PDB file of C-alpha atoms in Angstrom:
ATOM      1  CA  UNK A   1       0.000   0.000   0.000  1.00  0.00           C
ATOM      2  CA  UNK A   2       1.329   3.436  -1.144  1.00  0.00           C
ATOM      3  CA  UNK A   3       1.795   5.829   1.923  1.00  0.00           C
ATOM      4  CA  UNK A   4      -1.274   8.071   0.582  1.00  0.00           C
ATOM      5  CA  UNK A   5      -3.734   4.677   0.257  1.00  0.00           C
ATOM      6  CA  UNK A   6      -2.666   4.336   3.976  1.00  0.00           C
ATOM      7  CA  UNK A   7      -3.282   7.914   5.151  1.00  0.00           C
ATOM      8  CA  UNK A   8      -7.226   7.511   3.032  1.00  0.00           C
ATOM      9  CA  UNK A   9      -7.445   3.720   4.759  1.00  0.00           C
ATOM     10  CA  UNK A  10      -6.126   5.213   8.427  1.00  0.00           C
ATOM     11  CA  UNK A  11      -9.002   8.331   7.911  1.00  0.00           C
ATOM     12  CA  UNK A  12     -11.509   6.413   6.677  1.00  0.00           C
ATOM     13  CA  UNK A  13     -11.438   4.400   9.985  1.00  0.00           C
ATOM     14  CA  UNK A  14     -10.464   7.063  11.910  1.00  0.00           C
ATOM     15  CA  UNK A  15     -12.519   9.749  10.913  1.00  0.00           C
ATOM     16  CA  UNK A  16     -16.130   8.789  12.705  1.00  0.00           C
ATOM     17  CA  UNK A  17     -14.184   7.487  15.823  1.00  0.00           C
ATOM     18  CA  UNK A  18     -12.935  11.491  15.866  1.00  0.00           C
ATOM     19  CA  UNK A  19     -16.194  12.666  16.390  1.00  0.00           C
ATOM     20  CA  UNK A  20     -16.584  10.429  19.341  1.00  0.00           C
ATOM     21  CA  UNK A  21     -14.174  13.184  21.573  1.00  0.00           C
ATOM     22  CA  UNK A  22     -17.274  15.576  21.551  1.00  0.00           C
ATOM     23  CA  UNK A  23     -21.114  15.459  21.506  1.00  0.00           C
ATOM     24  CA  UNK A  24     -23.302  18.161  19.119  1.00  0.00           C
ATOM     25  CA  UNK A  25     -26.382  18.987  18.738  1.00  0.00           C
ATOM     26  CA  UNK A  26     -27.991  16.390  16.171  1.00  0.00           C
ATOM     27  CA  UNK A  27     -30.768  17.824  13.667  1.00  0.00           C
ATOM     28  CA  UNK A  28     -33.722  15.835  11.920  1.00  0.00           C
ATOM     29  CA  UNK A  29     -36.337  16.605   9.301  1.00  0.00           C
ATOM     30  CA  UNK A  30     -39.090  14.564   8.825  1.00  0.00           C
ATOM     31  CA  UNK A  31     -39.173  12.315   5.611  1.00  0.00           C
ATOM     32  CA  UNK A  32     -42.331  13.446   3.406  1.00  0.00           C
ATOM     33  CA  UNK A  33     -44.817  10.290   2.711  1.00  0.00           C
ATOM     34  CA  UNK A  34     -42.873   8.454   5.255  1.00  0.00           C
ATOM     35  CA  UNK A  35     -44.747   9.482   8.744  1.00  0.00           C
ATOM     36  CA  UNK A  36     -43.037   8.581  11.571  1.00  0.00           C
ATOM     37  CA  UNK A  37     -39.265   8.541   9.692  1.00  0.00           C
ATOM     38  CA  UNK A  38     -37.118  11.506  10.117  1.00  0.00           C
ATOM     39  CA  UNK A  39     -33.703  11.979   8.553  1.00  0.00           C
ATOM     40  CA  UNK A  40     -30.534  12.822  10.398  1.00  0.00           C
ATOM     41  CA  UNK A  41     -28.973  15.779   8.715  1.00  0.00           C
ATOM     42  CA  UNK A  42     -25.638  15.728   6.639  1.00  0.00           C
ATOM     43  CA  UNK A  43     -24.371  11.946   6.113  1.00  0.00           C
ATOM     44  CA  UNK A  44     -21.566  10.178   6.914  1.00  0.00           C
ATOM     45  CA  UNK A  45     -18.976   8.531   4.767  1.00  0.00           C
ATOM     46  CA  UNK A  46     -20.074   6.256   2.681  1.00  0.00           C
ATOM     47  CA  UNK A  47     -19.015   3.761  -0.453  1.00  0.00           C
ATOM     48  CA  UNK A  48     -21.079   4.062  -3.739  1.00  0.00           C
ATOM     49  CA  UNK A  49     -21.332   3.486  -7.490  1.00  0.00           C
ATOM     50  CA  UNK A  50     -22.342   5.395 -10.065  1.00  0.00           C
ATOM     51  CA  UNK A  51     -25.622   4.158 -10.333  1.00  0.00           C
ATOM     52  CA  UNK A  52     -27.308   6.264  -7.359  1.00  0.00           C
ATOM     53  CA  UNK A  53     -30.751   4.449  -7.780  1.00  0.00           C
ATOM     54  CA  UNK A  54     -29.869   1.277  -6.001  1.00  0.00           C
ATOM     55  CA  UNK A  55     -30.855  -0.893  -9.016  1.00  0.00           C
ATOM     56  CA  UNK A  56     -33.871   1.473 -10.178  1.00  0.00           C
ATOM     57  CA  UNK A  57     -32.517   2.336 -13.440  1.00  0.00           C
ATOM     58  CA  UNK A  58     -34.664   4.541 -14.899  1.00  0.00           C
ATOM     59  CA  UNK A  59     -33.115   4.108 -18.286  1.00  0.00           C
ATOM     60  CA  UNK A  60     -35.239   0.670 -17.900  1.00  0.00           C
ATOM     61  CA  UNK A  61     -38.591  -0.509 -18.544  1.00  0.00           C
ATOM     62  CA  UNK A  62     -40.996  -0.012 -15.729  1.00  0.00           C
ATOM     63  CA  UNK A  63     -40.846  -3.096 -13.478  1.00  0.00           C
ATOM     64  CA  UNK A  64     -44.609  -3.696 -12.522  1.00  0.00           C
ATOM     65  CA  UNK A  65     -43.281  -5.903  -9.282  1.00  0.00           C
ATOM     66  CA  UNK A  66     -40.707  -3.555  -8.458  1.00  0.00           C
ATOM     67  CA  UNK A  67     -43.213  -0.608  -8.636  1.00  0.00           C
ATOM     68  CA  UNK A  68     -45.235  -2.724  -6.302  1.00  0.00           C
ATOM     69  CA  UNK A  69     -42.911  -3.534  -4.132  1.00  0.00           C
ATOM     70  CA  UNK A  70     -42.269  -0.114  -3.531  1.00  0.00           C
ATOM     71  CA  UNK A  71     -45.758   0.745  -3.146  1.00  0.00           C
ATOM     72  CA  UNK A  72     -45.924  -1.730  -0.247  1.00  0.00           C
ATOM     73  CA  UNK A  73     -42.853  -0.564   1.068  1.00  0.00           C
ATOM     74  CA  UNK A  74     -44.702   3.295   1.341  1.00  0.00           C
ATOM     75  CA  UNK A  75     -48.038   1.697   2.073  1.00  0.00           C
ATOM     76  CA  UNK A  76     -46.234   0.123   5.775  1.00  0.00           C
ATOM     77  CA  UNK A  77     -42.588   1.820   6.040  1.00  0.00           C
ATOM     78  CA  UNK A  78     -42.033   0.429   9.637  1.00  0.00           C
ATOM     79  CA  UNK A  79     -43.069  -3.157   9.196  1.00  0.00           C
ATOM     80  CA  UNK A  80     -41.214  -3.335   5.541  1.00  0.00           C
ATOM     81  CA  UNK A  81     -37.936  -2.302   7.879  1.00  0.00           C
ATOM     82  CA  UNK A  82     -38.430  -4.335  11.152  1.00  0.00           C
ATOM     83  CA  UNK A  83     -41.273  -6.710  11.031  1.00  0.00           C
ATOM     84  CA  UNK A  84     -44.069  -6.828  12.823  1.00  0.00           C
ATOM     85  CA  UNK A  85     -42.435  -8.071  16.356  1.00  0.00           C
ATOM     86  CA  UNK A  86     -43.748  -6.805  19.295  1.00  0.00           C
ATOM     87  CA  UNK A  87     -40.381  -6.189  20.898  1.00  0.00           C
ATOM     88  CA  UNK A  88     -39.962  -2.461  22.543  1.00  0.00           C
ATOM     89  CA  UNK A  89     -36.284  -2.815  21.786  1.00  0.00           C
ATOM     90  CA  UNK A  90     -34.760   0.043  19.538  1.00  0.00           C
ATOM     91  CA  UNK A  91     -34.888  -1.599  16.029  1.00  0.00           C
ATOM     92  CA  UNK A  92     -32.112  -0.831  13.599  1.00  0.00           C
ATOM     93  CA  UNK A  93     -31.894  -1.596   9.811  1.00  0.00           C
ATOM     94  CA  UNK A  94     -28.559  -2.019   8.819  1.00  0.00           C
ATOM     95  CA  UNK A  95     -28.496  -1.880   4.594  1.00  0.00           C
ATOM     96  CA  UNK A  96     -24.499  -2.685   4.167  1.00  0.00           C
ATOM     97  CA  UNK A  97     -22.147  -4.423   1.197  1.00  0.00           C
ATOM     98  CA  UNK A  98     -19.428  -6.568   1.956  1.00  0.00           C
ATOM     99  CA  UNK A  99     -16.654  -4.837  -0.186  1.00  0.00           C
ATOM    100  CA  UNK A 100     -17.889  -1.409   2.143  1.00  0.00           C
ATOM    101  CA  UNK A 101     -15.146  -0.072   3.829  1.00  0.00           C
ATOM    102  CA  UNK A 102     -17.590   2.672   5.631  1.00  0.00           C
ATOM    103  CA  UNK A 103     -19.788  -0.291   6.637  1.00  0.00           C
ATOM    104  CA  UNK A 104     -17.300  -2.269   8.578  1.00  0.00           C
ATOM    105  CA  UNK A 105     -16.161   1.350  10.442  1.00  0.00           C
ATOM    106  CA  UNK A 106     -20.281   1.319  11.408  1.00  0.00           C
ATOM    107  CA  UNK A 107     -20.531  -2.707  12.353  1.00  0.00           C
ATOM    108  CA  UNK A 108     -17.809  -1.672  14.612  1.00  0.00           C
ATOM    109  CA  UNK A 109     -19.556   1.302  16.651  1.00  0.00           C
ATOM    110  CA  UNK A 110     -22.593  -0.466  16.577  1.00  0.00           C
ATOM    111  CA  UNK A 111     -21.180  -3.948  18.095  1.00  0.00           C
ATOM    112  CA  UNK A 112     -19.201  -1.949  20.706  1.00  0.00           C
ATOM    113  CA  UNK A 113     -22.717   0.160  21.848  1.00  0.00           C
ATOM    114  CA  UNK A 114     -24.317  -3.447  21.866  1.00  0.00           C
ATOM    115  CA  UNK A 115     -21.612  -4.764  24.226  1.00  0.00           C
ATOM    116  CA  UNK A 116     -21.742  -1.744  26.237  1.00  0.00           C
ATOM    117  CA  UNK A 117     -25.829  -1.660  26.596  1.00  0.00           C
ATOM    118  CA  UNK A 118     -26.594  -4.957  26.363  1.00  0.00           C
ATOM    119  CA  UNK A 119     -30.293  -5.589  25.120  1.00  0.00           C
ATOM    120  CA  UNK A 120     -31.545  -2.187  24.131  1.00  0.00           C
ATOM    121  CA  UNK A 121     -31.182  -3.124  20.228  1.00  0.00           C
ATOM    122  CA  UNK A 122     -32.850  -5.053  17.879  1.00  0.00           C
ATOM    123  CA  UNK A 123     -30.466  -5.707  14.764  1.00  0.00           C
ATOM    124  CA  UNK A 124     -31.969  -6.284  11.408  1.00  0.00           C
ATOM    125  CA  UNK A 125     -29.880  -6.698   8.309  1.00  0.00           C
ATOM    126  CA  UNK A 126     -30.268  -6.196   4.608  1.00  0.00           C
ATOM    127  CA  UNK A 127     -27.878  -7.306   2.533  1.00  0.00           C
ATOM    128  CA  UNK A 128     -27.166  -4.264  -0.280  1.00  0.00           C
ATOM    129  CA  UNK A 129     -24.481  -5.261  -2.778  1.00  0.00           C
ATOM    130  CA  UNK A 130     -23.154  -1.868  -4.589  1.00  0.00           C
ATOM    131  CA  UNK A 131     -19.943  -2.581  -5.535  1.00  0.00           C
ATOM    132  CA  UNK A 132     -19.760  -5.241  -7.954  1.00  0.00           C
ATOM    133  CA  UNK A 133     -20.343  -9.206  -8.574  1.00  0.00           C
ATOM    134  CA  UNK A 134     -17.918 -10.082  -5.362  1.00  0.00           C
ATOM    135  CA  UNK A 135     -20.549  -8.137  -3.127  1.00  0.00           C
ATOM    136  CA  UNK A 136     -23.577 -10.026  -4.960  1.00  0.00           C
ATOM    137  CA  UNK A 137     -21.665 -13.255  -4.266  1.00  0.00           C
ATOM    138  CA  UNK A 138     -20.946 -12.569  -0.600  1.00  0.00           C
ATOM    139  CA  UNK A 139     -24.249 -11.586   0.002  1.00  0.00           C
ATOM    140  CA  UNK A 140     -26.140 -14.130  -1.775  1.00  0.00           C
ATOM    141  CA  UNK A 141     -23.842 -16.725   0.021  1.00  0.00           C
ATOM    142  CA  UNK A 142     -24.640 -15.305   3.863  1.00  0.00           C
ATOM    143  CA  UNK A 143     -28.232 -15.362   3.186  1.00  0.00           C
ATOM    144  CA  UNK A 144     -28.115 -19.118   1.798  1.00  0.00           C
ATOM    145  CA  UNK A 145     -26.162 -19.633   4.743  1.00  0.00           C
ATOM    146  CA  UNK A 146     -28.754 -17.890   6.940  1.00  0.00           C
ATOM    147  CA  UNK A 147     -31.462 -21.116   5.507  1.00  0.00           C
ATOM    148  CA  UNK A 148     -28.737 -23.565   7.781  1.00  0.00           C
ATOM    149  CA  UNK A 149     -28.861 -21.306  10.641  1.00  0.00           C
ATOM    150  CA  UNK A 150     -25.026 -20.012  10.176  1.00  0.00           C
ATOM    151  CA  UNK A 151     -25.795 -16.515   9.101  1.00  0.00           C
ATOM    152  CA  UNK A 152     -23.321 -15.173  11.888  1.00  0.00           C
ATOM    153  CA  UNK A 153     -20.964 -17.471  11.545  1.00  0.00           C
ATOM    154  CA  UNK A 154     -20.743 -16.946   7.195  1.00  0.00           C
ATOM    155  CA  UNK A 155     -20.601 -13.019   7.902  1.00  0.00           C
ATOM    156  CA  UNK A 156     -18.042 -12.932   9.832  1.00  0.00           C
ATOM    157  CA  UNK A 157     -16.161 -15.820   7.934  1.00  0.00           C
ATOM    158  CA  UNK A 158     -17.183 -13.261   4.489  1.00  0.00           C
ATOM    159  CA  UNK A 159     -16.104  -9.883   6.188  1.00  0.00           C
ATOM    160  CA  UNK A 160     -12.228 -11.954   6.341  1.00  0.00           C
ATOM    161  CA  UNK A 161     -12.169 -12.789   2.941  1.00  0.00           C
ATOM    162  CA  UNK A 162     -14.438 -10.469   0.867  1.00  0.00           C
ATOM    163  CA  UNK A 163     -13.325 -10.326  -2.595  1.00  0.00           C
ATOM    164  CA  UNK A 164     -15.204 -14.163  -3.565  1.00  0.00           C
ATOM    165  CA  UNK A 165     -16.677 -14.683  -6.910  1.00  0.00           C
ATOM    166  CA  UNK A 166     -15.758 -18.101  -7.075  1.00  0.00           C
ATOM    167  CA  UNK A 167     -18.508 -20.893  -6.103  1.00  0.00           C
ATOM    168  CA  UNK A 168     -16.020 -23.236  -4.922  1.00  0.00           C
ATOM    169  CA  UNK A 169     -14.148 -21.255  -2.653  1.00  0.00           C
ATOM    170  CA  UNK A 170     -17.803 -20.480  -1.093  1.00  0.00           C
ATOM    171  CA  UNK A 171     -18.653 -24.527  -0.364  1.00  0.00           C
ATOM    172  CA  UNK A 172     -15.449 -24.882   1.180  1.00  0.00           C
ATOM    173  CA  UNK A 173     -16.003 -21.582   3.393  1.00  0.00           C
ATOM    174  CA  UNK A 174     -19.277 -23.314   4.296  1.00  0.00           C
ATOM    175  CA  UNK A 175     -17.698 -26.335   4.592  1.00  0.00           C
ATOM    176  CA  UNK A 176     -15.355 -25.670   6.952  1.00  0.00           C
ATOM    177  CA  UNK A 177     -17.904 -24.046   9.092  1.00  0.00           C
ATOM    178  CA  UNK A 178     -19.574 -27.017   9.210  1.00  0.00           C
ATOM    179  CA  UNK A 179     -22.381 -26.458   6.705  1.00  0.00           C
ATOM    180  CA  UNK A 180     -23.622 -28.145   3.627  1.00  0.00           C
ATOM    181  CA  UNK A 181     -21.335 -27.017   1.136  1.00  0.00           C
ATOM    182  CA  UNK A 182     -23.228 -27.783  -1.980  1.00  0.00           C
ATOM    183  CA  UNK A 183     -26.441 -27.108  -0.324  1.00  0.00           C
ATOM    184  CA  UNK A 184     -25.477 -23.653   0.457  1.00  0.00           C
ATOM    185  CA  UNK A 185     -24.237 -22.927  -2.999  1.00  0.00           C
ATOM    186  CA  UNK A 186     -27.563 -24.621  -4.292  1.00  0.00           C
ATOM    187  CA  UNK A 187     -29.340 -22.348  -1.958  1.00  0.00           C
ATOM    188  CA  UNK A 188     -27.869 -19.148  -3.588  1.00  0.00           C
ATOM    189  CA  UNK A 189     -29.858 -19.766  -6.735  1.00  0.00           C
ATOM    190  CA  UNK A 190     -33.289 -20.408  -5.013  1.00  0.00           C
ATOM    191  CA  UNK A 191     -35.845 -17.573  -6.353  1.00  0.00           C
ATOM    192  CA  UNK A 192     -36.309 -16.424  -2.442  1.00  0.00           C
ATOM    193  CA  UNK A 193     -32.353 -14.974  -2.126  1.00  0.00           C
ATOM    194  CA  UNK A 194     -33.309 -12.747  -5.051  1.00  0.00           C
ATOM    195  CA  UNK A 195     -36.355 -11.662  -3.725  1.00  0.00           C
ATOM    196  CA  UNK A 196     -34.928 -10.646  -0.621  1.00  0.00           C
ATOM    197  CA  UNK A 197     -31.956  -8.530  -2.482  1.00  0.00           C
ATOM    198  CA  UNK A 198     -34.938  -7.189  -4.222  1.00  0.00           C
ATOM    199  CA  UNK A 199     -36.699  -6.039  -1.380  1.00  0.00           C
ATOM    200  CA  UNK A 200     -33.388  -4.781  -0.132  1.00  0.00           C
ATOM    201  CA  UNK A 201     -33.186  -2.703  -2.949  1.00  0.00           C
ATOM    202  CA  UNK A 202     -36.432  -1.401  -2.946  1.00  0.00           C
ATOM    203  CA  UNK A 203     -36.099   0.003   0.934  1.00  0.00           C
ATOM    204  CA  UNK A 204     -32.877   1.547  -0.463  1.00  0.00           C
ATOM    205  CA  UNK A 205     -34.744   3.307  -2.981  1.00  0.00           C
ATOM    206  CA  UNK A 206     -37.721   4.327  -0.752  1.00  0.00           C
ATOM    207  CA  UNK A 207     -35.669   6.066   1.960  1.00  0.00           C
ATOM    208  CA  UNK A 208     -32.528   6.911  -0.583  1.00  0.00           C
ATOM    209  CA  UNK A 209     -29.842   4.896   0.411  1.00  0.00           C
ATOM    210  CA  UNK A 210     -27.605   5.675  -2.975  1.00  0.00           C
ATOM    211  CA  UNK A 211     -24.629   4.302  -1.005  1.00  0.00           C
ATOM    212  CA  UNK A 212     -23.776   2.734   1.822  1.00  0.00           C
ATOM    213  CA  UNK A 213     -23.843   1.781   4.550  1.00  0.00           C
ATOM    214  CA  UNK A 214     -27.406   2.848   5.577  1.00  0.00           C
ATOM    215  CA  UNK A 215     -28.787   2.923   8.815  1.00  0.00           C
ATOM    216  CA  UNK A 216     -32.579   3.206  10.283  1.00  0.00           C
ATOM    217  CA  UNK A 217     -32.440   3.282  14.104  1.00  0.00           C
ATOM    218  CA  UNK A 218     -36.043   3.717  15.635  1.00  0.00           C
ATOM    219  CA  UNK A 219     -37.781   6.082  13.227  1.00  0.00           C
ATOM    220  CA  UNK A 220     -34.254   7.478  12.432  1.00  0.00           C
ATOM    221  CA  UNK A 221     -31.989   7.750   8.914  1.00  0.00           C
ATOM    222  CA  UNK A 222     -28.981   8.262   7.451  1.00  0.00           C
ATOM    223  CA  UNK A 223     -26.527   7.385   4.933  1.00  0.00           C
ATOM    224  CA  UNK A 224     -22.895   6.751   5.425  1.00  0.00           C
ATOM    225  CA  UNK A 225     -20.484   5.815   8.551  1.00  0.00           C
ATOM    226  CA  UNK A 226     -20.849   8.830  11.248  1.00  0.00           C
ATOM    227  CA  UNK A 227     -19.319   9.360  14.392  1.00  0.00           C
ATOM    228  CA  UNK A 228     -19.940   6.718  17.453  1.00  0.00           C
ATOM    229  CA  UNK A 229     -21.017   9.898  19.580  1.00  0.00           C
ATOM    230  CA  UNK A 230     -23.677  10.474  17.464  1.00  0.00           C
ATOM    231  CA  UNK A 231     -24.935   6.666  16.851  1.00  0.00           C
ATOM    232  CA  UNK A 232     -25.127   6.612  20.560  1.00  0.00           C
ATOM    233  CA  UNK A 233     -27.080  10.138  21.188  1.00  0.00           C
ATOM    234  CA  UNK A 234     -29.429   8.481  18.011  1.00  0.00           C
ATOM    235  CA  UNK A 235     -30.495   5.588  20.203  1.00  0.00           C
ATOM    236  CA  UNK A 236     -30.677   7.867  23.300  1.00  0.00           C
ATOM    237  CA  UNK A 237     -32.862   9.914  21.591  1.00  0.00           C
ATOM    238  CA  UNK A 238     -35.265   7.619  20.121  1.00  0.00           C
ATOM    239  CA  UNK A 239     -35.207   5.405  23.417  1.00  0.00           C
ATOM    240  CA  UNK A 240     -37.191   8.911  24.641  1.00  0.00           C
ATOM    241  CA  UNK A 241     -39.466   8.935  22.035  1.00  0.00           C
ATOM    242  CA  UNK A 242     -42.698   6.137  21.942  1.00  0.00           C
ATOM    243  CA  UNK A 243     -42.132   2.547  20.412  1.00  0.00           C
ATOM    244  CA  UNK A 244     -42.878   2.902  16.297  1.00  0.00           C
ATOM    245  CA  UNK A 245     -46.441   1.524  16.292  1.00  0.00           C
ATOM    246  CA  UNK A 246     -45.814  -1.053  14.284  1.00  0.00           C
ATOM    247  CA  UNK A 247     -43.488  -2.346  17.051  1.00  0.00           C
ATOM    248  CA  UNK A 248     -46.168  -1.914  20.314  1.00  0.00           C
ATOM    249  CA  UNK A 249     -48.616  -4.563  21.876  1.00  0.00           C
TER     250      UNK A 249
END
């Protein structure tokens, strides 16, 4: 690595763990059509392609099920995000890529607030592959995994050795977690691992996740990595608000 792709690697991992030395004042405006969501103003750093529709290439045909999959997605924003669990945790949706160098900065705050305040979140992941046919791979692969019960196990396994486009390296990666190998790479074809990158894609597009990572805690969003300070004074903040109503008994 050249000395300036270390200085850009050391501030990309750096940078939101700078802005955990001081608290400010966050500001939120409400997202229009999407009562109770609000949007945290300004973003964080964040990985993207050129294609800043998330799939919805509007050089394309109109997609009758992805227009209706959006619809739905407007129709019931909160249970589209986080189910319709009665659990009074603070739910986050975590839309991330494997190849994401921002996203693995924001995995990090966000497993050291869990281990810190044990049982005030609710983690919910979409898989949102950006950044070319490794990501699709990867992601395709955890979710497949995710049918054995491993999904854990595979992401962490993936997040050590992203850059997999090959099927065979992915049944011995299962394999030597102790999964089905051929299963699992069987699995990654089934018609329900598209669907679920489709409905992925489709949240991204509804609350305009062009990049990622991107982040729903409570009724809260925002694109990009940002600053652990201000992930925690999120969750404080919404753990004063009331439960989504979706999310109440």
């Amino acid at each position: 690595m050249t000395g300036g792709a270390a200085a850009v690697a050391a501030w990309i991992y750096a940078a939101p763990r700078l802005g955990s030395l001081w608290r400010r004042e966050l500001v939120y405006h409400d997202l229009d059509g999407l009562a109770p969501f609000r949007e945290l103003a300004g973003t964080g750093a964040r990985s993207s392609t050129n294609n800043v529709i998330v799939g919805f290439d509007v050089a394309k045909a109109p997609d009758p099920a992805k227009a209706a999959r959006i619809a739905a997605i407007r129709a019931d924003p909160c249970a589209a995000l986080f189910g319709l669990a009665k659990d009074l945790r603070v739910p986050v949706a975590f839309f991330s890529d494997f190849n994401c160098p921002n996203c693995r900065v924001l995995e990090t705050i966000l497993a050291d607030y869990q281990k810190a305040n044990p049982g005030v979140l609710r983690l919910v992941r979409f898989e949102l592959p950006l950044l070319g046919a490794a990501s699709t791979t990867a992601s395709k692969a955890v979710l497949a995994a995710d049918r054995q019960g491993a999904y854990a196990a595979m992401h962490d396994r993936l997040l050590r050795n992203r850059m997999v486009s090959d099927l065979n390296l992915v049944k011995a990666m299962a394999e030597d977690l102790g999964l089905d190998g051929p299963q699992l790479v069987a699995d990654m074809q089934r018609p329900e691992i598209d669907t679920a990158l489709d409905q992925a894609r489709a949240l991204a597009a509804v609350f305009g996740f062009y990049g990622t990572p991107g982040m729903v805690i409570g009724r809260t969003v925002f694109l990009g990595a940002i600053p652990a300070a201000d992930v925690a004074q999120i969750i404080a903040d919404e753990r004063a608000l009331p439960p989504l109503p979706c999310l109440q008994a």
